[in-house]
Short mmCIF file of C-alpha atoms in Angstrom, two decimals:
data_model
loop_
_atom_site.label_atom_id
_atom_site.label_comp_id
_atom_site.label_asym_id
_atom_site.label_seq_id
_atom_site.Cartn_x
_atom_site.Cartn_y
_atom_site.Cartn_z
CA UNK A 7 -76.13 -52.55 -168.86
CA UNK A 8 -74.40 -50.96 -165.90
CA UNK A 9 -71.52 -52.37 -163.94
CA UNK A 10 -70.26 -51.61 -160.48
CA UNK A 11 -67.18 -49.40 -160.21
CA UNK A 12 -64.09 -51.24 -158.96
CA UNK A 13 -63.66 -51.08 -155.24
CA UNK A 14 -67.14 -49.73 -154.59
CA UNK A 15 -69.25 -51.69 -152.12
CA UNK A 16 -72.99 -51.22 -152.22
CA UNK A 17 -74.51 -50.08 -148.93
CA UNK A 18 -77.01 -52.56 -147.50
CA UNK A 19 -80.64 -51.68 -147.97
CA UNK A 20 -82.08 -50.02 -144.89
CA UNK A 21 -85.35 -51.43 -143.57
CA UNK A 22 -88.38 -49.34 -144.34
CA UNK A 23 -89.23 -46.92 -141.53
CA UNK A 24 -92.05 -44.47 -141.11
CA UNK A 25 -91.23 -40.87 -140.20
CA UNK A 26 -92.55 -41.38 -136.66
CA UNK A 27 -90.96 -44.80 -136.07
CA UNK A 28 -89.37 -45.04 -132.64
CA UNK A 29 -91.28 -42.07 -131.22
CA UNK A 30 -92.96 -43.29 -128.05
CA UNK A 31 -95.80 -40.75 -128.05
CA UNK A 32 -96.79 -41.61 -131.63
CA UNK A 33 -96.67 -45.38 -131.06
CA UNK A 34 -98.63 -45.11 -127.80
CA UNK A 35 -101.27 -42.93 -129.48
CA UNK A 36 -101.54 -45.47 -132.28
CA UNK A 37 -102.18 -48.27 -129.79
CA UNK A 38 -104.81 -46.24 -127.94
CA UNK A 39 -106.69 -45.29 -131.11
CA UNK A 40 -106.58 -48.87 -132.38
CA UNK A 41 -108.22 -50.17 -129.19
CA UNK A 42 -110.80 -47.44 -128.53
CA UNK A 43 -113.33 -48.05 -131.36
CA UNK A 44 -114.57 -51.50 -130.36
CA UNK A 45 -114.08 -51.05 -126.62
CA UNK A 46 -116.32 -47.96 -126.63
CA UNK A 47 -118.94 -49.72 -128.74
CA UNK A 48 -118.95 -52.80 -126.51
CA UNK A 49 -120.30 -50.64 -123.67
CA UNK A 50 -122.25 -48.06 -125.70
CA UNK A 51 -124.54 -50.28 -127.75
CA UNK A 52 -126.94 -51.20 -124.92
CA UNK A 53 -129.26 -48.17 -125.25
CA UNK A 54 -128.83 -48.13 -129.06
CA UNK A 55 -129.94 -51.66 -129.90
CA UNK A 56 -133.60 -50.70 -130.23
CA UNK A 57 -132.78 -47.80 -132.57
CA UNK A 58 -130.45 -49.95 -134.70
CA UNK A 59 -133.05 -52.69 -134.84
CA UNK A 60 -135.78 -50.31 -136.04
CA UNK A 61 -133.71 -48.44 -138.62
CA UNK A 62 -132.03 -51.51 -140.12
CA UNK A 63 -135.15 -53.70 -139.88
CA UNK A 64 -133.30 -56.19 -137.70
CA UNK A 65 -134.96 -58.48 -135.20
CA UNK A 66 -133.81 -58.44 -131.58
CA UNK A 67 -132.27 -61.85 -132.18
CA UNK A 68 -130.21 -60.50 -135.10
CA UNK A 69 -128.94 -57.56 -133.06
CA UNK A 70 -127.93 -59.88 -130.20
CA UNK A 71 -126.27 -62.17 -132.75
CA UNK A 72 -124.20 -59.24 -134.06
CA UNK A 73 -123.02 -58.36 -130.55
CA UNK A 74 -122.34 -61.99 -129.64
CA UNK A 75 -120.37 -62.82 -132.78
CA UNK A 76 -118.34 -59.60 -132.47
CA UNK A 77 -117.38 -60.63 -128.95
CA UNK A 78 -116.53 -64.10 -130.26
CA UNK A 79 -114.29 -62.50 -132.89
CA UNK A 80 -112.56 -60.47 -130.20
CA UNK A 81 -111.93 -63.56 -128.08
CA UNK A 82 -110.67 -65.87 -130.84
CA UNK A 83 -108.61 -63.09 -132.45
CA UNK A 84 -106.20 -63.28 -129.52
CA UNK A 85 -105.18 -66.78 -130.56
CA UNK A 86 -105.13 -66.03 -134.30
CA UNK A 87 -102.91 -62.98 -133.76
CA UNK A 88 -100.27 -65.02 -131.94
CA UNK A 89 -100.23 -67.64 -134.69
CA UNK A 90 -99.82 -65.06 -137.45
CA UNK A 91 -97.12 -63.21 -135.51
CA UNK A 92 -94.92 -66.32 -135.33
CA UNK A 93 -94.56 -66.74 -139.10
CA UNK A 94 -95.38 -63.39 -140.75
CA UNK A 95 -93.73 -59.93 -140.51
CA UNK A 96 -95.47 -58.42 -137.52
CA UNK A 97 -95.60 -54.74 -138.46
CA UNK A 98 -96.81 -55.52 -141.97
CA UNK A 99 -99.59 -57.59 -140.46
CA UNK A 100 -100.41 -54.64 -138.20
CA UNK A 101 -101.13 -52.55 -141.30
CA UNK A 102 -103.44 -55.27 -142.64
CA UNK A 103 -105.30 -55.48 -139.33
CA UNK A 104 -105.76 -51.70 -139.27
CA UNK A 105 -107.01 -51.65 -142.87
CA UNK A 106 -109.57 -54.36 -142.14
CA UNK A 107 -110.64 -52.48 -138.98
CA UNK A 108 -111.33 -49.41 -141.12
CA UNK A 109 -113.29 -51.52 -143.62
CA UNK A 110 -115.34 -53.13 -140.84
CA UNK A 111 -116.04 -49.77 -139.20
CA UNK A 112 -117.22 -48.26 -142.50
CA UNK A 113 -119.39 -51.29 -143.22
CA UNK A 114 -121.08 -51.01 -139.83
CA UNK A 115 -121.56 -47.24 -140.07
CA UNK A 116 -122.97 -47.36 -143.60
CA UNK A 117 -125.01 -50.55 -143.08
CA UNK A 118 -128.36 -50.73 -144.83
CA UNK A 119 -129.34 -54.14 -143.51
CA UNK A 120 -128.52 -56.94 -141.07
CA UNK A 121 -125.80 -58.66 -143.12
CA UNK A 122 -123.78 -55.51 -143.66
CA UNK A 123 -124.04 -54.44 -140.02
CA UNK A 124 -123.23 -57.86 -138.57
CA UNK A 125 -120.25 -58.31 -140.93
CA UNK A 126 -118.84 -54.88 -140.11
CA UNK A 127 -119.26 -55.21 -136.35
CA UNK A 128 -117.74 -58.70 -136.28
CA UNK A 129 -114.70 -57.36 -138.17
CA UNK A 130 -114.42 -54.60 -135.57
CA UNK A 131 -114.29 -57.14 -132.75
CA UNK A 132 -111.86 -59.46 -134.53
CA UNK A 133 -109.44 -56.73 -135.65
CA UNK A 134 -109.39 -55.04 -132.24
CA UNK A 135 -107.99 -58.17 -130.61
CA UNK A 136 -105.60 -58.74 -133.53
CA UNK A 137 -104.28 -55.20 -133.02
CA UNK A 138 -104.23 -55.60 -129.24
CA UNK A 139 -102.00 -58.67 -129.28
CA UNK A 140 -99.82 -57.40 -132.15
CA UNK A 141 -99.28 -53.83 -130.90
CA UNK A 142 -99.40 -53.79 -127.09
CA UNK A 143 -96.49 -56.18 -126.23
CA UNK A 144 -94.04 -54.27 -128.50
CA UNK A 145 -95.13 -51.04 -126.83
CA UNK A 146 -94.35 -52.59 -123.43
CA UNK A 147 -91.02 -54.22 -124.29
CA UNK A 148 -89.78 -52.11 -127.23
CA UNK A 149 -89.03 -48.97 -125.23
CA UNK A 150 -86.77 -48.32 -122.22
CA UNK A 151 -87.94 -49.40 -118.75
CA UNK A 152 -88.52 -45.74 -117.87
CA UNK A 153 -91.51 -45.77 -120.23
CA UNK A 154 -93.14 -48.85 -118.73
CA UNK A 155 -94.95 -46.98 -115.95
CA UNK A 156 -96.51 -44.61 -118.51
CA UNK A 157 -97.43 -47.54 -120.75
CA UNK A 158 -99.21 -49.31 -117.90
CA UNK A 159 -101.24 -46.19 -117.09
CA UNK A 160 -102.10 -45.62 -120.78
CA UNK A 161 -103.32 -49.20 -121.14
CA UNK A 162 -105.38 -48.94 -117.97
CA UNK A 163 -107.05 -45.72 -119.08
CA UNK A 164 -107.52 -46.62 -122.73
CA UNK A 165 -109.03 -50.04 -122.08
CA UNK A 166 -111.13 -49.43 -118.98
CA UNK A 167 -111.63 -45.72 -119.50
CA UNK A 168 -113.09 -46.37 -122.95
CA UNK A 169 -115.41 -49.04 -121.59
CA UNK A 170 -116.45 -46.80 -118.67
CA UNK A 171 -117.37 -43.93 -121.02
CA UNK A 172 -119.41 -46.25 -123.23
CA UNK A 173 -122.75 -45.94 -121.38
CA UNK A 174 -122.62 -42.13 -121.46
CA UNK A 175 -121.66 -42.03 -125.13
CA UNK A 176 -124.44 -44.49 -125.95
CA UNK A 177 -126.88 -42.44 -123.87
CA UNK A 178 -126.02 -39.25 -125.77
CA UNK A 179 -126.67 -40.99 -129.08
CA UNK A 180 -129.87 -42.65 -127.87
CA UNK A 181 -131.14 -39.29 -126.60
CA UNK A 182 -130.67 -37.97 -130.15
CA UNK A 183 -132.41 -41.07 -131.55
CA UNK A 184 -129.39 -41.80 -133.74
CA UNK A 185 -126.61 -44.33 -133.93
CA UNK A 186 -124.75 -43.65 -137.19
CA UNK A 187 -122.87 -40.53 -135.95
CA UNK A 188 -121.19 -42.64 -133.26
CA UNK A 189 -120.23 -45.32 -135.78
CA UNK A 190 -118.85 -42.74 -138.22
CA UNK A 191 -116.77 -41.17 -135.44
CA UNK A 192 -115.50 -44.66 -134.62
CA UNK A 193 -114.64 -45.18 -138.29
CA UNK A 194 -112.78 -41.87 -138.30
CA UNK A 195 -110.76 -42.94 -135.24
CA UNK A 196 -109.91 -46.20 -137.03
CA UNK A 197 -108.65 -44.22 -140.05
CA UNK A 198 -106.39 -42.10 -137.82
CA UNK A 199 -105.13 -45.30 -136.16
CA UNK A 200 -104.29 -46.72 -139.61
CA UNK A 201 -102.45 -43.52 -140.51
CA UNK A 202 -100.37 -43.77 -137.33
CA UNK A 203 -99.65 -47.46 -137.99
CA UNK A 204 -98.15 -46.42 -141.33
CA UNK A 205 -96.29 -43.40 -139.92
CA UNK A 206 -94.76 -45.45 -137.09
CA UNK A 207 -93.98 -48.43 -139.32
CA UNK A 208 -90.73 -50.16 -138.49
CA UNK A 209 -90.28 -53.44 -140.31
CA UNK A 210 -89.81 -56.36 -137.94
CA UNK A 211 -89.38 -60.06 -138.67
CA UNK A 212 -91.71 -62.85 -137.60
CA UNK A 213 -91.52 -63.67 -133.91
CA UNK A 214 -90.29 -67.25 -134.33
CA UNK A 215 -90.06 -68.97 -137.72
CA UNK A 216 -89.01 -72.20 -136.00
CA UNK A 217 -92.25 -72.42 -134.03
CA UNK A 218 -94.80 -74.97 -135.05
CA UNK A 219 -97.90 -74.00 -136.98
CA UNK A 220 -100.98 -74.64 -134.86
CA UNK A 221 -104.10 -74.76 -137.03
CA UNK A 222 -105.70 -77.04 -134.44
CA UNK A 223 -105.35 -74.42 -131.71
CA UNK A 224 -106.72 -71.65 -133.93
CA UNK A 225 -109.56 -73.89 -135.10
CA UNK A 226 -110.50 -74.89 -131.56
CA UNK A 227 -110.47 -71.25 -130.47
CA UNK A 228 -112.68 -70.24 -133.40
CA UNK A 229 -115.17 -73.07 -132.93
CA UNK A 230 -115.31 -72.72 -129.16
CA UNK A 231 -115.72 -68.94 -129.12
CA UNK A 232 -118.31 -68.78 -131.92
CA UNK A 233 -120.38 -71.59 -130.42
CA UNK A 234 -120.21 -70.30 -126.84
CA UNK A 235 -121.00 -66.68 -127.68
CA UNK A 236 -123.73 -67.69 -130.12
CA UNK A 237 -125.39 -69.75 -127.40
CA UNK A 238 -125.02 -66.92 -124.85
CA UNK A 239 -126.57 -64.43 -127.31
CA UNK A 240 -129.49 -66.79 -127.94
CA UNK A 241 -130.26 -66.83 -124.23
CA UNK A 242 -131.26 -63.16 -124.44
CA UNK A 243 -134.18 -63.92 -126.78
CA UNK A 244 -135.24 -67.38 -125.55
CA UNK A 245 -136.98 -67.65 -122.21
CA UNK A 246 -136.96 -71.45 -122.16
CA UNK A 247 -134.00 -73.80 -122.19
CA UNK A 248 -133.67 -75.25 -125.70
CA UNK A 249 -131.15 -77.56 -127.28
CA UNK A 250 -130.29 -75.01 -129.98
CA UNK A 251 -129.34 -72.53 -127.25
CA UNK A 252 -127.86 -74.66 -124.50
CA UNK A 253 -126.06 -77.00 -126.92
CA UNK A 254 -123.80 -74.39 -128.54
CA UNK A 255 -123.16 -72.67 -125.19
CA UNK A 256 -122.08 -75.80 -123.33
CA UNK A 257 -120.34 -77.24 -126.37
CA UNK A 258 -118.36 -74.04 -126.92
CA UNK A 259 -117.21 -73.90 -123.31
CA UNK A 260 -116.11 -77.54 -123.53
CA UNK A 261 -114.13 -76.83 -126.71
CA UNK A 262 -112.38 -73.83 -125.08
CA UNK A 263 -111.51 -75.99 -122.06
CA UNK A 264 -110.20 -78.70 -124.40
CA UNK A 265 -108.07 -76.06 -126.15
CA UNK A 266 -106.46 -75.15 -122.82
CA UNK A 267 -105.78 -78.79 -121.93
CA UNK A 268 -104.43 -79.53 -125.42
CA UNK A 269 -102.08 -76.55 -125.32
CA UNK A 270 -100.93 -77.38 -121.79
CA UNK A 271 -99.87 -80.91 -122.82
CA UNK A 272 -98.55 -79.98 -126.28
CA UNK A 273 -94.79 -80.37 -126.75
CA UNK A 274 -94.66 -77.23 -128.88
CA UNK A 275 -97.70 -75.16 -127.91
CA UNK A 276 -98.88 -71.94 -129.48
CA UNK A 277 -100.17 -70.56 -126.18
CA UNK A 278 -97.87 -70.61 -123.17
CA UNK A 279 -99.88 -72.33 -120.47
CA UNK A 280 -97.47 -74.55 -118.56
CA UNK A 281 -95.21 -71.67 -117.37
CA UNK A 282 -98.35 -69.81 -116.29
CA UNK A 283 -99.32 -72.53 -113.83
CA UNK A 284 -97.35 -71.17 -110.90
CA UNK A 285 -98.75 -69.24 -107.96
CA UNK A 286 -98.74 -65.61 -109.07
CA UNK A 287 -99.78 -66.05 -112.73
CA UNK A 288 -102.70 -68.26 -111.71
CA UNK A 289 -103.75 -65.74 -109.07
CA UNK A 290 -103.49 -62.97 -111.65
CA UNK A 291 -105.69 -64.85 -114.11
CA UNK A 292 -108.24 -65.54 -111.37
CA UNK A 293 -108.37 -61.84 -110.44
CA UNK A 294 -108.68 -60.69 -114.06
CA UNK A 295 -111.44 -63.17 -114.91
CA UNK A 296 -113.52 -62.68 -111.77
CA UNK A 297 -113.28 -58.87 -111.94
CA UNK A 298 -114.18 -58.79 -115.63
CA UNK A 299 -117.13 -61.16 -115.27
CA UNK A 300 -118.55 -59.47 -112.18
CA UNK A 301 -118.16 -55.86 -113.36
CA UNK A 302 -119.54 -56.23 -116.89
CA UNK A 303 -122.47 -58.29 -115.62
CA UNK A 304 -123.25 -55.88 -112.76
CA UNK A 305 -123.26 -52.84 -115.06
CA UNK A 306 -125.46 -54.64 -117.60
CA UNK A 307 -127.97 -55.81 -114.98
CA UNK A 308 -128.18 -52.42 -113.29
CA UNK A 309 -128.77 -50.63 -116.59
CA UNK A 310 -131.62 -53.03 -117.40
CA UNK A 311 -133.22 -52.32 -114.04
CA UNK A 312 -132.91 -48.53 -114.36
CA UNK A 313 -133.70 -48.06 -118.05
CA UNK A 314 -137.41 -47.55 -117.31
CA UNK A 315 -136.74 -44.99 -114.56
CA UNK A 316 -134.31 -42.73 -116.40
CA UNK A 317 -133.77 -41.52 -119.93
CA UNK A 318 -130.82 -43.01 -121.79
CA UNK A 319 -128.82 -39.80 -121.29
CA UNK A 320 -129.49 -39.60 -117.54
CA UNK A 321 -128.69 -43.27 -117.18
CA UNK A 322 -125.39 -42.71 -118.98
CA UNK A 323 -124.58 -39.86 -116.60
CA UNK A 324 -125.20 -42.18 -113.64
CA UNK A 325 -122.36 -44.35 -114.92
CA UNK A 326 -119.94 -41.45 -115.32
CA UNK A 327 -118.39 -42.10 -111.85
CA UNK A 328 -117.14 -45.39 -113.31
CA UNK A 329 -114.85 -43.37 -115.59
CA UNK A 330 -113.81 -41.22 -112.64
CA UNK A 331 -112.88 -44.39 -110.78
CA UNK A 332 -110.78 -45.54 -113.74
CA UNK A 333 -108.90 -42.21 -113.72
CA UNK A 334 -108.26 -42.40 -109.97
CA UNK A 335 -106.90 -45.93 -110.20
CA UNK A 336 -104.68 -45.00 -113.15
CA UNK A 337 -103.04 -42.29 -111.03
CA UNK A 338 -102.59 -44.67 -108.09
CA UNK A 339 -101.35 -47.38 -110.43
CA UNK A 340 -98.60 -45.05 -111.65
CA UNK A 341 -97.42 -44.53 -108.08
CA UNK A 342 -97.54 -48.20 -107.04
CA UNK A 343 -96.58 -49.93 -110.27
CA UNK A 344 -92.94 -50.70 -109.45
CA UNK A 345 -93.48 -51.56 -105.77
CA UNK A 346 -94.65 -54.61 -103.87
CA UNK A 347 -97.89 -52.71 -103.25
CA UNK A 348 -98.95 -53.76 -106.78
CA UNK A 349 -100.21 -57.05 -105.31
CA UNK A 350 -102.21 -55.34 -102.56
CA UNK A 351 -103.56 -52.86 -105.10
CA UNK A 352 -105.14 -55.70 -107.11
CA UNK A 353 -106.66 -57.11 -103.91
CA UNK A 354 -108.03 -53.69 -102.93
CA UNK A 355 -109.55 -53.42 -106.39
CA UNK A 356 -111.51 -56.63 -105.96
CA UNK A 357 -112.71 -55.50 -102.54
CA UNK A 358 -113.93 -52.16 -103.99
CA UNK A 359 -115.68 -54.00 -106.80
CA UNK A 360 -117.40 -56.29 -104.32
CA UNK A 361 -118.44 -53.31 -102.19
CA UNK A 362 -119.95 -51.52 -105.19
CA UNK A 363 -121.95 -54.57 -106.27
CA UNK A 364 -123.13 -55.24 -102.70
CA UNK A 365 -124.22 -51.61 -102.29
CA UNK A 366 -126.34 -51.71 -105.45
CA UNK A 367 -127.75 -55.19 -104.82
CA UNK A 368 -128.75 -54.30 -101.27
CA UNK A 369 -130.82 -51.26 -102.30
CA UNK A 370 -132.83 -52.36 -105.34
CA UNK A 371 -134.00 -50.33 -107.06
CA UNK A 372 -131.02 -48.14 -106.16
CA UNK A 373 -131.44 -44.42 -105.63
CA UNK A 374 -129.47 -41.91 -107.66
CA UNK A 375 -126.89 -41.46 -104.87
CA UNK A 376 -126.49 -45.21 -104.38
CA UNK A 377 -126.06 -45.73 -108.12
CA UNK A 378 -123.43 -42.98 -108.37
CA UNK A 379 -121.45 -44.37 -105.42
CA UNK A 380 -121.87 -47.96 -106.59
CA UNK A 381 -120.71 -47.30 -110.16
CA UNK A 382 -117.77 -45.27 -108.83
CA UNK A 383 -116.69 -48.21 -106.68
CA UNK A 384 -117.09 -50.56 -109.64
CA UNK A 385 -114.87 -48.29 -111.76
CA UNK A 386 -112.22 -48.16 -109.05
CA UNK A 387 -112.47 -51.91 -108.57
CA UNK A 388 -112.02 -52.83 -112.23
CA UNK A 389 -109.23 -50.33 -112.86
CA UNK A 390 -107.33 -51.43 -109.75
CA UNK A 391 -107.66 -55.16 -110.32
CA UNK A 392 -107.56 -56.24 -113.97
CA UNK A 393 -104.50 -54.40 -115.35
CA UNK A 394 -102.39 -55.02 -112.20
CA UNK A 395 -103.38 -58.68 -112.41
CA UNK A 396 -102.19 -58.84 -116.03
CA UNK A 397 -98.81 -57.40 -115.07
CA UNK A 398 -98.54 -59.71 -112.05
CA UNK A 399 -98.85 -62.62 -114.47
CA UNK A 400 -96.54 -61.01 -117.04
CA UNK A 401 -93.73 -60.22 -114.60
CA UNK A 402 -93.68 -63.87 -113.55
CA UNK A 403 -92.39 -64.92 -116.99
CA UNK A 404 -89.74 -63.64 -119.39
CA UNK A 405 -90.74 -60.58 -121.39
CA UNK A 406 -90.09 -62.49 -124.62
CA UNK A 407 -93.16 -64.57 -123.77
CA UNK A 408 -95.36 -61.52 -123.14
CA UNK A 409 -97.28 -61.73 -126.41
CA UNK A 410 -98.31 -65.36 -125.88
CA UNK A 411 -99.02 -64.80 -122.19
CA UNK A 412 -101.10 -61.72 -122.96
CA UNK A 413 -103.06 -63.66 -125.58
CA UNK A 414 -104.15 -66.45 -123.26
CA UNK A 415 -105.02 -64.06 -120.43
CA UNK A 416 -107.00 -61.80 -122.76
CA UNK A 417 -108.83 -64.82 -124.23
CA UNK A 418 -109.92 -65.94 -120.76
CA UNK A 419 -110.79 -62.39 -119.69
CA UNK A 420 -112.89 -61.83 -122.82
CA UNK A 421 -114.76 -65.09 -122.31
CA UNK A 422 -115.46 -64.16 -118.70
CA UNK A 423 -116.44 -60.55 -119.46
CA UNK A 424 -118.63 -61.02 -122.52
CA UNK A 425 -120.13 -64.47 -122.03
CA UNK A 426 -121.14 -64.42 -118.36
CA UNK A 427 -123.24 -61.24 -118.68
CA UNK A 428 -125.85 -62.73 -121.10
CA UNK A 429 -126.13 -65.81 -118.90
CA UNK A 430 -126.83 -63.69 -115.81
CA UNK A 431 -129.32 -61.55 -117.75
CA UNK A 432 -131.13 -64.77 -118.65
CA UNK A 433 -131.12 -65.82 -114.99
CA UNK A 434 -132.50 -62.43 -113.97
CA UNK A 435 -135.56 -62.77 -116.19
CA UNK A 436 -136.32 -66.41 -115.36
CA UNK A 437 -135.70 -66.49 -111.60
CA UNK A 438 -137.73 -64.65 -108.99
CA UNK A 439 -141.26 -63.36 -108.74
CA UNK A 440 -140.46 -59.99 -110.36
CA UNK A 441 -137.78 -58.41 -112.56
CA UNK A 442 -136.31 -56.67 -109.52
CA UNK A 443 -135.98 -59.87 -107.53
CA UNK A 444 -134.47 -61.66 -110.53
CA UNK A 445 -131.88 -58.94 -111.00
CA UNK A 446 -131.12 -58.97 -107.27
CA UNK A 447 -130.39 -62.71 -107.51
CA UNK A 448 -128.12 -62.17 -110.52
CA UNK A 449 -126.29 -59.33 -108.74
CA UNK A 450 -125.66 -61.57 -105.73
CA UNK A 451 -124.11 -64.03 -108.17
CA UNK A 452 -121.89 -61.18 -109.42
CA UNK A 453 -120.89 -60.52 -105.83
CA UNK A 454 -120.10 -64.21 -105.44
CA UNK A 455 -117.83 -64.03 -108.51
CA UNK A 456 -115.87 -61.04 -107.22
CA UNK A 457 -115.80 -62.24 -103.62
CA UNK A 458 -114.90 -65.79 -104.61
CA UNK A 459 -112.12 -64.50 -106.87
CA UNK A 460 -110.75 -62.45 -103.97
CA UNK A 461 -110.70 -65.39 -101.58
CA UNK A 462 -109.19 -67.75 -104.15
CA UNK A 463 -106.42 -65.31 -105.09
CA UNK A 464 -105.51 -64.72 -101.44
CA UNK A 465 -105.58 -68.47 -100.77
CA UNK A 466 -103.22 -69.10 -103.69
CA UNK A 467 -100.71 -66.62 -102.27
CA UNK A 468 -100.95 -68.18 -98.80
CA UNK A 469 -100.69 -71.77 -100.06
CA UNK A 470 -97.84 -70.78 -102.35
CA UNK A 471 -95.92 -69.19 -99.52
CA UNK A 472 -95.73 -65.92 -101.45
CA UNK A 473 -94.53 -62.73 -99.85
CA UNK A 474 -95.52 -60.02 -102.34
CA UNK A 475 -92.23 -59.05 -104.04
CA UNK A 476 -91.10 -55.89 -105.79
CA UNK A 477 -90.70 -56.40 -109.56
CA UNK A 478 -87.16 -56.24 -110.92
CA UNK A 479 -87.64 -54.31 -114.16
CA UNK A 480 -83.93 -54.48 -114.93
CA UNK A 481 -83.96 -58.27 -114.82
CA UNK A 482 -87.26 -58.47 -116.74
CA UNK A 483 -86.02 -56.25 -119.56
CA UNK A 484 -82.76 -58.18 -119.52
CA UNK A 485 -84.54 -61.39 -120.51
CA UNK A 486 -85.37 -62.92 -117.12
CA UNK A 487 -88.53 -62.89 -115.04
CA UNK A 488 -89.46 -59.88 -112.94
CA UNK A 489 -89.64 -62.02 -109.82
CA UNK A 490 -89.79 -65.63 -108.71
CA UNK A 491 -93.23 -67.23 -108.64
CA UNK A 492 -93.27 -70.46 -106.57
CA UNK A 493 -95.15 -73.53 -107.78
CA UNK A 494 -98.79 -73.90 -106.81
CA UNK A 495 -99.30 -74.92 -103.17
CA UNK A 496 -95.53 -74.79 -102.55
CA UNK A 497 -96.02 -73.95 -98.87
CA UNK A 498 -97.87 -77.20 -98.20
CA UNK A 499 -95.90 -79.49 -100.53
CA UNK A 500 -92.73 -81.12 -99.27
CA UNK A 501 -89.50 -80.34 -101.06
CA UNK A 502 -91.00 -77.51 -103.17
CA UNK A 503 -89.20 -74.17 -102.75
CA UNK A 504 -91.27 -71.06 -101.95
CA UNK A 505 -88.31 -68.76 -102.62
CA UNK A 506 -86.09 -68.53 -105.67
CA UNK A 507 -83.43 -71.27 -105.60
CA UNK A 508 -79.83 -70.05 -105.61
CA UNK A 509 -78.18 -70.52 -108.98
#
């Protein structure tokens, strides 16, 4: 039995650290690789569904169910991630999420039947949002303000660039009449992401052990998302309105709305909703939701219309300008990020998105040139609107609340992006005298979503008396808000300040 030498004080144990902990490039690469797998697949699977269905002996309904439930997992994972982060060591949980992502990716790539494929793809969707909420806020707030501009550009390119490249990647695989190579590449990327999670490991405590546990919020999110996305997926294979389709869809949307109301009125909420209900955060959420819903739906509808005119590979190439648009906006975003022009940039993005949708809808079936220009405008529109809108909302609150704010915004964006598209596809095949006229009607609805979001966001700024401010990064990183966001309708309500009150 050993004893301590007199006068010798044991050094405190140092927290476990990976060899790349604290290195910005390594952490940023880890975040990018964690997000890419599912985001690429979400846009690449369109031309591959027939091949997957034939090789795995899956019905069309089963394939749609896999896609719908994976999207549901992505949406509800935003809420689950916040809950787990409050009470469990966050970086340790990040390792678990990455491990499960690898398992899900391998299951999907090696699937020999419907159950294995659906299980793997649902895990991919769920773990991507778990990783998104757990890893992105620390990347934003855990490094000096000088890195924030680069982080914003990386997020813009990795999220929307990956989605924009999806149709081309799916077209390449469909042209080769194969789908497994793509899934194995995705699994390989997930393995590299896991390796970087371990190498950049830096033990961190739970976010807030004093916060309340919210199984009700997590349960409502799970029930609402699964029901709503299940109903939306069923619409793609049912041409008539049925209770088993409409019931889950409407019921799920009601449950999600109830979740928002319950969290808003809760004394100790899991999701921060009440502080978000000022002018600029609400406008940001409106922009993000309308842009996501309109863009995903427009791309889906256009690809359905053109799939009989072009091969999968040529169709994928027609959507390549969307990626070019994402690159252009990322460069502009870097230049405008810390200026008041950030607000006008988001507005310009919605206008470009609306122009792209109107151009395509007005020339059905669109020519090659029209499609190239239209998809380029859509790419510019999405890249210039969604990420700026997220930061507009985030700068309006303290950076300590970023994880919870990001979770609620990403939940709403995911619901808008992934649930509206199946509904509009259903409308396109049930309305009109021909497929073209039905798709034209659905595209005009997309235009209404983007145009309506533009008008509502502008109206909120006007009624709030907002003069687009320049974000104060120093104050935001110091624990305050990046700017003052006046209450809703402050300009038309008596006694409500439109400018920050003097302290």
